[in-house]
PDB file of C-alpha atoms and ligand atoms in Angstrom:
ATOM      1  CA  VAL C   1      50.056 -32.478  -1.176  1.00 91.00           C
ATOM      2  CA  VAL C   2      51.345 -32.859  -4.725  1.00 95.00           C
ATOM      3  CA  VAL C   3      52.948 -29.692  -6.085  1.00 97.00           C
ATOM      4  CA  ALA C   4      54.684 -31.126  -9.143  1.00 97.00           C
ATOM      5  CA  ALA C   5      54.826 -34.314 -11.184  1.00 98.00           C
ATOM      6  CA  VAL C   6      56.890 -35.722 -14.014  1.00 98.00           C
ATOM      7  CA  VAL C   7      56.107 -38.742 -16.156  1.00 98.00           C
ATOM      8  CA  LEU C   8      58.061 -40.744 -18.732  1.00 98.00           C
ATOM      9  CA  MET C   9      55.905 -42.450 -21.369  1.00 98.00           C
ATOM     10  CA  ARG C  10      56.750 -45.195 -23.833  1.00 96.00           C
ATOM     11  CA  ARG C  11      54.635 -43.947 -26.700  1.00 95.00           C
ATOM     12  CA  VAL C  12      57.080 -42.316 -29.102  1.00 97.00           C
ATOM     13  CA  GLY C  13      58.526 -45.418 -30.706  1.00 97.00           C
ATOM     14  CA  PRO C  14      61.680 -47.469 -30.184  1.00 97.00           C
ATOM     15  CA  GLY C  15      64.580 -45.796 -28.414  1.00 98.00           C
ATOM     16  CA  GLY C  16      62.490 -42.905 -27.143  1.00 98.00           C
ATOM     17  CA  LEU C  17      60.598 -41.788 -24.067  1.00 98.00           C
ATOM     18  CA  GLU C  18      58.182 -38.858 -23.884  1.00 98.00           C
ATOM     19  CA  LEU C  19      58.615 -36.587 -20.877  1.00 98.00           C
ATOM     20  CA  GLY C  20      55.668 -34.723 -19.370  1.00 98.00           C
ATOM     21  CA  TYR C  21      55.541 -32.358 -16.387  1.00 98.00           C
ATOM     22  CA  TRP C  22      53.063 -30.384 -14.321  1.00 98.00           C
ATOM     23  CA  VAL C  23      53.503 -27.831 -11.551  1.00 98.00           C
ATOM     24  CA  ARG C  24      50.704 -26.531  -9.343  1.00 98.00           C
ATOM     25  CA  SER C  25      49.914 -22.986 -10.481  1.00 96.00           C
ATOM     26  CA  ASP C  26      50.752 -21.410  -7.114  1.00 97.00           C
ATOM     27  CA  ARG C  27      54.272 -22.896  -7.334  1.00 97.00           C
ATOM     28  CA  ALA C  28      54.946 -21.990 -10.997  1.00 97.00           C
ATOM     29  CA  GLY C  29      57.859 -19.812 -12.008  1.00 97.00           C
ATOM     30  CA  GLN C  30      60.248 -21.130  -9.337  1.00 97.00           C
ATOM     31  CA  GLY C  31      62.239 -23.484 -11.552  1.00 98.00           C
ATOM     32  CA  LEU C  32      60.517 -26.630 -10.292  1.00 98.00           C
ATOM     33  CA  ALA C  33      59.610 -28.018 -13.720  1.00 98.00           C
ATOM     34  CA  THR C  34      63.105 -27.414 -15.054  1.00 98.00           C
ATOM     35  CA  GLU C  35      64.725 -29.122 -12.076  1.00 98.00           C
ATOM     36  CA  LEU C  36      62.421 -32.163 -12.051  1.00 98.00           C
ATOM     37  CA  ALA C  37      62.245 -32.591 -15.829  1.00 98.00           C
ATOM     38  CA  GLY C  38      66.026 -32.283 -16.067  1.00 98.00           C
ATOM     39  CA  ALA C  39      66.526 -35.043 -13.518  1.00 98.00           C
ATOM     40  CA  ALA C  40      63.985 -37.269 -15.286  1.00 98.00           C
ATOM     41  CA  ALA C  41      65.588 -36.699 -18.693  1.00 98.00           C
ATOM     42  CA  GLU C  42      69.024 -37.575 -17.294  1.00 98.00           C
ATOM     43  CA  ALA C  43      67.651 -40.749 -15.704  1.00 98.00           C
ATOM     44  CA  ALA C  44      65.860 -41.707 -18.932  1.00 98.00           C
ATOM     45  CA  LEU C  45      69.004 -41.319 -21.053  1.00 98.00           C
ATOM     46  CA  ALA C  46      70.905 -43.496 -18.584  1.00 98.00           C
ATOM     47  CA  LEU C  47      68.637 -46.438 -19.508  1.00 97.00           C
ATOM     48  CA  PRO C  48      70.360 -48.768 -21.991  1.00 96.00           C
ATOM     49  CA  ASP C  49      67.532 -48.780 -24.552  1.00 96.00           C
ATOM     50  CA  VAL C  50      66.834 -45.048 -24.546  1.00 98.00           C
ATOM     51  CA  GLU C  51      68.679 -42.759 -26.982  1.00 98.00           C
ATOM     52  CA  ARG C  52      66.283 -39.794 -27.007  1.00 98.00           C
ATOM     53  CA  VAL C  53      63.746 -38.021 -24.819  1.00 98.00           C
ATOM     54  CA  GLU C  54      60.891 -36.034 -26.384  1.00 98.00           C
ATOM     55  CA  ILE C  55      58.792 -33.203 -24.969  1.00 98.00           C
ATOM     56  CA  HIS C  56      55.518 -32.584 -26.817  1.00 98.00           C
ATOM     57  CA  CYS C  57      53.881 -29.227 -26.097  1.00 97.00           C
ATOM     58  CA  ASP C  58      51.396 -26.925 -27.744  1.00 97.00           C
ATOM     59  CA  VAL C  59      53.002 -23.918 -29.459  1.00 97.00           C
ATOM     60  CA  ALA C  60      50.831 -21.718 -27.213  1.00 96.00           C
ATOM     61  CA  ASN C  61      52.436 -23.226 -24.093  1.00 96.00           C
ATOM     62  CA  GLY C  62      55.385 -20.864 -23.925  1.00 97.00           C
ATOM     63  CA  ALA C  63      56.404 -21.900 -20.412  1.00 97.00           C
ATOM     64  CA  SER C  64      56.655 -25.567 -21.398  1.00 98.00           C
ATOM     65  CA  GLY C  65      58.699 -24.784 -24.496  1.00 98.00           C
ATOM     66  CA  ARG C  66      60.960 -22.603 -22.369  1.00 98.00           C
ATOM     67  CA  VAL C  67      61.560 -25.516 -19.961  1.00 98.00           C
ATOM     68  CA  ALA C  68      62.531 -27.734 -22.932  1.00 98.00           C
ATOM     69  CA  ALA C  69      64.905 -25.092 -24.320  1.00 98.00           C
ATOM     70  CA  LYS C  70      66.504 -24.444 -20.918  1.00 98.00           C
ATOM     71  CA  LEU C  71      67.236 -28.185 -20.608  1.00 98.00           C
ATOM     72  CA  GLY C  72      69.030 -28.250 -23.948  1.00 98.00           C
ATOM     73  CA  PHE C  73      66.261 -29.904 -25.984  1.00 98.00           C
ATOM     74  CA  THR C  74      66.174 -28.926 -29.676  1.00 98.00           C
ATOM     75  CA  LEU C  75      62.925 -28.057 -31.452  1.00 98.00           C
ATOM     76  CA  ASP C  76      62.693 -30.925 -33.969  1.00 98.00           C
ATOM     77  CA  ARG C  77      59.374 -30.214 -35.708  1.00 98.00           C
ATOM     78  CA  GLU C  78      55.826 -28.916 -35.422  1.00 98.00           C
ATOM     79  CA  VAL C  79      52.801 -31.043 -36.277  1.00 98.00           C
ATOM     80  CA  ASP C  80      49.023 -30.590 -36.338  1.00 97.00           C
ATOM     81  CA  ASP C  81      47.297 -31.778 -33.185  1.00 95.00           C
ATOM     82  CA  GLU C  82      43.804 -32.201 -31.822  1.00 94.00           C
ATOM     83  CA  VAL C  83      42.587 -29.209 -29.780  1.00 94.00           C
ATOM     84  CA  LEU C  84      41.490 -30.643 -26.424  1.00 92.00           C
ATOM     85  CA  THR C  85      41.452 -27.546 -24.195  1.00 91.00           C
ATOM     86  CA  ALA C  86      40.640 -23.881 -24.759  1.00 92.00           C
ATOM     87  CA  GLY C  87      44.258 -22.706 -24.522  1.00 92.00           C
ATOM     88  CA  GLU C  88      45.594 -25.007 -27.222  1.00 95.00           C
ATOM     89  CA  SER C  89      46.420 -23.871 -30.738  1.00 96.00           C
ATOM     90  CA  GLY C  90      46.227 -27.154 -32.625  1.00 95.00           C
ATOM     91  CA  ARG C  91      49.967 -27.076 -33.374  1.00 97.00           C
ATOM     92  CA  LEU C  92      52.276 -29.279 -31.368  1.00 97.00           C
ATOM     93  CA  GLN C  93      56.006 -28.713 -30.920  1.00 98.00           C
ATOM     94  CA  ILE C  94      58.239 -31.769 -30.639  1.00 98.00           C
ATOM     95  CA  TRP C  95      61.438 -31.074 -28.715  1.00 98.00           C
ATOM     96  CA  ILE C  96      64.166 -33.752 -28.581  1.00 98.00           C
ATOM     97  CA  LEU C  97      67.215 -34.364 -26.394  1.00 98.00           C
ATOM     98  CA  ARG C  98      69.542 -37.109 -27.646  1.00 98.00           C
ATOM     99  CA  ARG C  99      72.091 -39.036 -25.652  1.00 95.00           C
TER     100      ARG C  99
HETATM  101  C1  COA T   1      54.728 -25.570 -17.980  1.00 53.52           C
HETATM  102  C2  COA T   1      54.980 -25.734 -16.487  1.00 53.52           C
HETATM  103  C3  COA T   1      55.294 -27.184 -16.186  1.00 53.52           C
HETATM  104  C4  COA T   1      56.193 -24.840 -16.108  1.00 53.52           C
HETATM  105  O1  COA T   1      56.520 -25.087 -14.727  1.00 53.52           O
HETATM  106  P1  COA T   1      57.461 -24.086 -13.906  1.00 53.52           P
HETATM  107  O2  COA T   1      57.893 -24.768 -12.662  1.00 53.52           O
HETATM  108  O3  COA T   1      56.795 -22.770 -13.779  1.00 53.52           O
HETATM  109  O4  COA T   1      58.710 -23.953 -14.902  1.00 53.52           O
HETATM  110  P2  COA T   1      60.117 -23.269 -14.579  1.00 53.52           P
HETATM  111  O5  COA T   1      59.933 -22.274 -13.470  1.00 53.52           O
HETATM  112  O6  COA T   1      61.121 -24.360 -14.387  1.00 53.52           O
HETATM  113  O7  COA T   1      60.467 -22.525 -15.939  1.00 53.52           O
HETATM  114  C5  COA T   1      59.473 -21.770 -16.590  1.00 53.52           C
HETATM  115  C6  COA T   1      60.104 -20.893 -17.645  1.00 53.52           C
HETATM  116  O8  COA T   1      59.082 -20.472 -18.548  1.00 53.52           O
HETATM  117  C7  COA T   1      59.076 -19.067 -18.629  1.00 53.52           C
HETATM  118  N1  COA T   1      57.708 -18.689 -18.960  1.00 53.52           N
HETATM  119  C8  COA T   1      56.652 -18.601 -18.130  1.00 53.52           C
HETATM  120  N2  COA T   1      55.559 -18.244 -18.835  1.00 53.52           N
HETATM  121  C9  COA T   1      55.956 -18.129 -20.132  1.00 53.52           C
HETATM  122  C10 COA T   1      55.292 -17.818 -21.347  1.00 53.52           C
HETATM  123  N3  COA T   1      53.977 -17.545 -21.380  1.00 53.52           N
HETATM  124  N4  COA T   1      56.011 -17.784 -22.501  1.00 53.52           N
HETATM  125  C11 COA T   1      57.339 -18.047 -22.494  1.00 53.52           C
HETATM  126  N5  COA T   1      58.026 -18.387 -21.371  1.00 53.52           N
HETATM  127  C12 COA T   1      57.318 -18.415 -20.218  1.00 53.52           C
HETATM  128  C13 COA T   1      59.584 -18.622 -17.287  1.00 53.52           C
HETATM  129  O9  COA T   1      60.026 -17.277 -17.329  1.00 53.52           O
HETATM  130  C14 COA T   1      60.708 -19.622 -17.076  1.00 53.52           C
HETATM  131  O10 COA T   1      61.821 -19.341 -17.895  1.00 53.52           O
HETATM  132  P3  COA T   1      63.128 -18.544 -17.335  1.00 53.52           P
HETATM  133  O11 COA T   1      63.707 -19.391 -16.226  1.00 53.52           O
HETATM  134  O12 COA T   1      64.011 -18.400 -18.506  1.00 53.52           O
HETATM  135  O13 COA T   1      62.602 -17.223 -16.788  1.00 53.52           O
HETATM  136  C15 COA T   1      53.760 -25.289 -15.637  1.00 53.52           C
HETATM  137  O14 COA T   1      53.382 -23.991 -16.017  1.00 53.52           O
HETATM  138  C16 COA T   1      52.575 -26.233 -15.782  1.00 53.52           C
HETATM  139  O15 COA T   1      52.420 -27.174 -15.032  1.00 53.52           O
HETATM  140  N6  COA T   1      51.704 -25.961 -16.764  1.00 53.52           N
HETATM  141  C17 COA T   1      50.528 -26.823 -16.997  1.00 53.52           C
HETATM  142  C18 COA T   1      50.908 -28.225 -17.463  1.00 53.52           C
HETATM  143  C19 COA T   1      51.739 -28.203 -18.705  1.00 53.52           C
HETATM  144  O16 COA T   1      51.539 -27.380 -19.588  1.00 53.52           O
HETATM  145  N7  COA T   1      52.702 -29.120 -18.745  1.00 53.52           N
HETATM  146  C20 COA T   1      53.554 -29.290 -19.900  1.00 53.52           C
HETATM  147  C21 COA T   1      52.870 -30.156 -20.912  1.00 53.52           C
HETATM  148  S1  COA T   1      53.860 -30.303 -22.392  1.00 53.52           S
END
């Protein structure tokens, strides 16, 4: 049974990796995302060609933004984004942690 997942994606340009995370709703609020995402960010920044990790989340996704802030990411900018699901606002926050 999968209760949580993290992924690192090479789609934010040279020197960067995008970090994504999901936790099954019945296990949310227990610190799982923060723990797993923190470990993944640390591993990513240990790679020789990676100088920053980015978290992209909708401004309406307060829990995701909170995870980024708790891990020491800085809110870099907000950009317009396609609305793909009902809960999304169309504004995307880009959080960055640099080595
Ligand atoms: C976002 C998600 C990964 C968080 O997982 P989690 O294991 O519950 O996260 P944590 O328990 O580590 O931390 C959650 C933090 O958000 C806070 N939080 C929860 N709901 C919140 C909200 N609506 N607004 C602001 N903060 C919120 C919690 O209080 C906690 O912060 P705290 O430790 O300071 O109290 C999970 O809800 C999820 O899988 N959501 C769907 C997928 C998703 O949005 N992924 C991110 C894509 S960018």
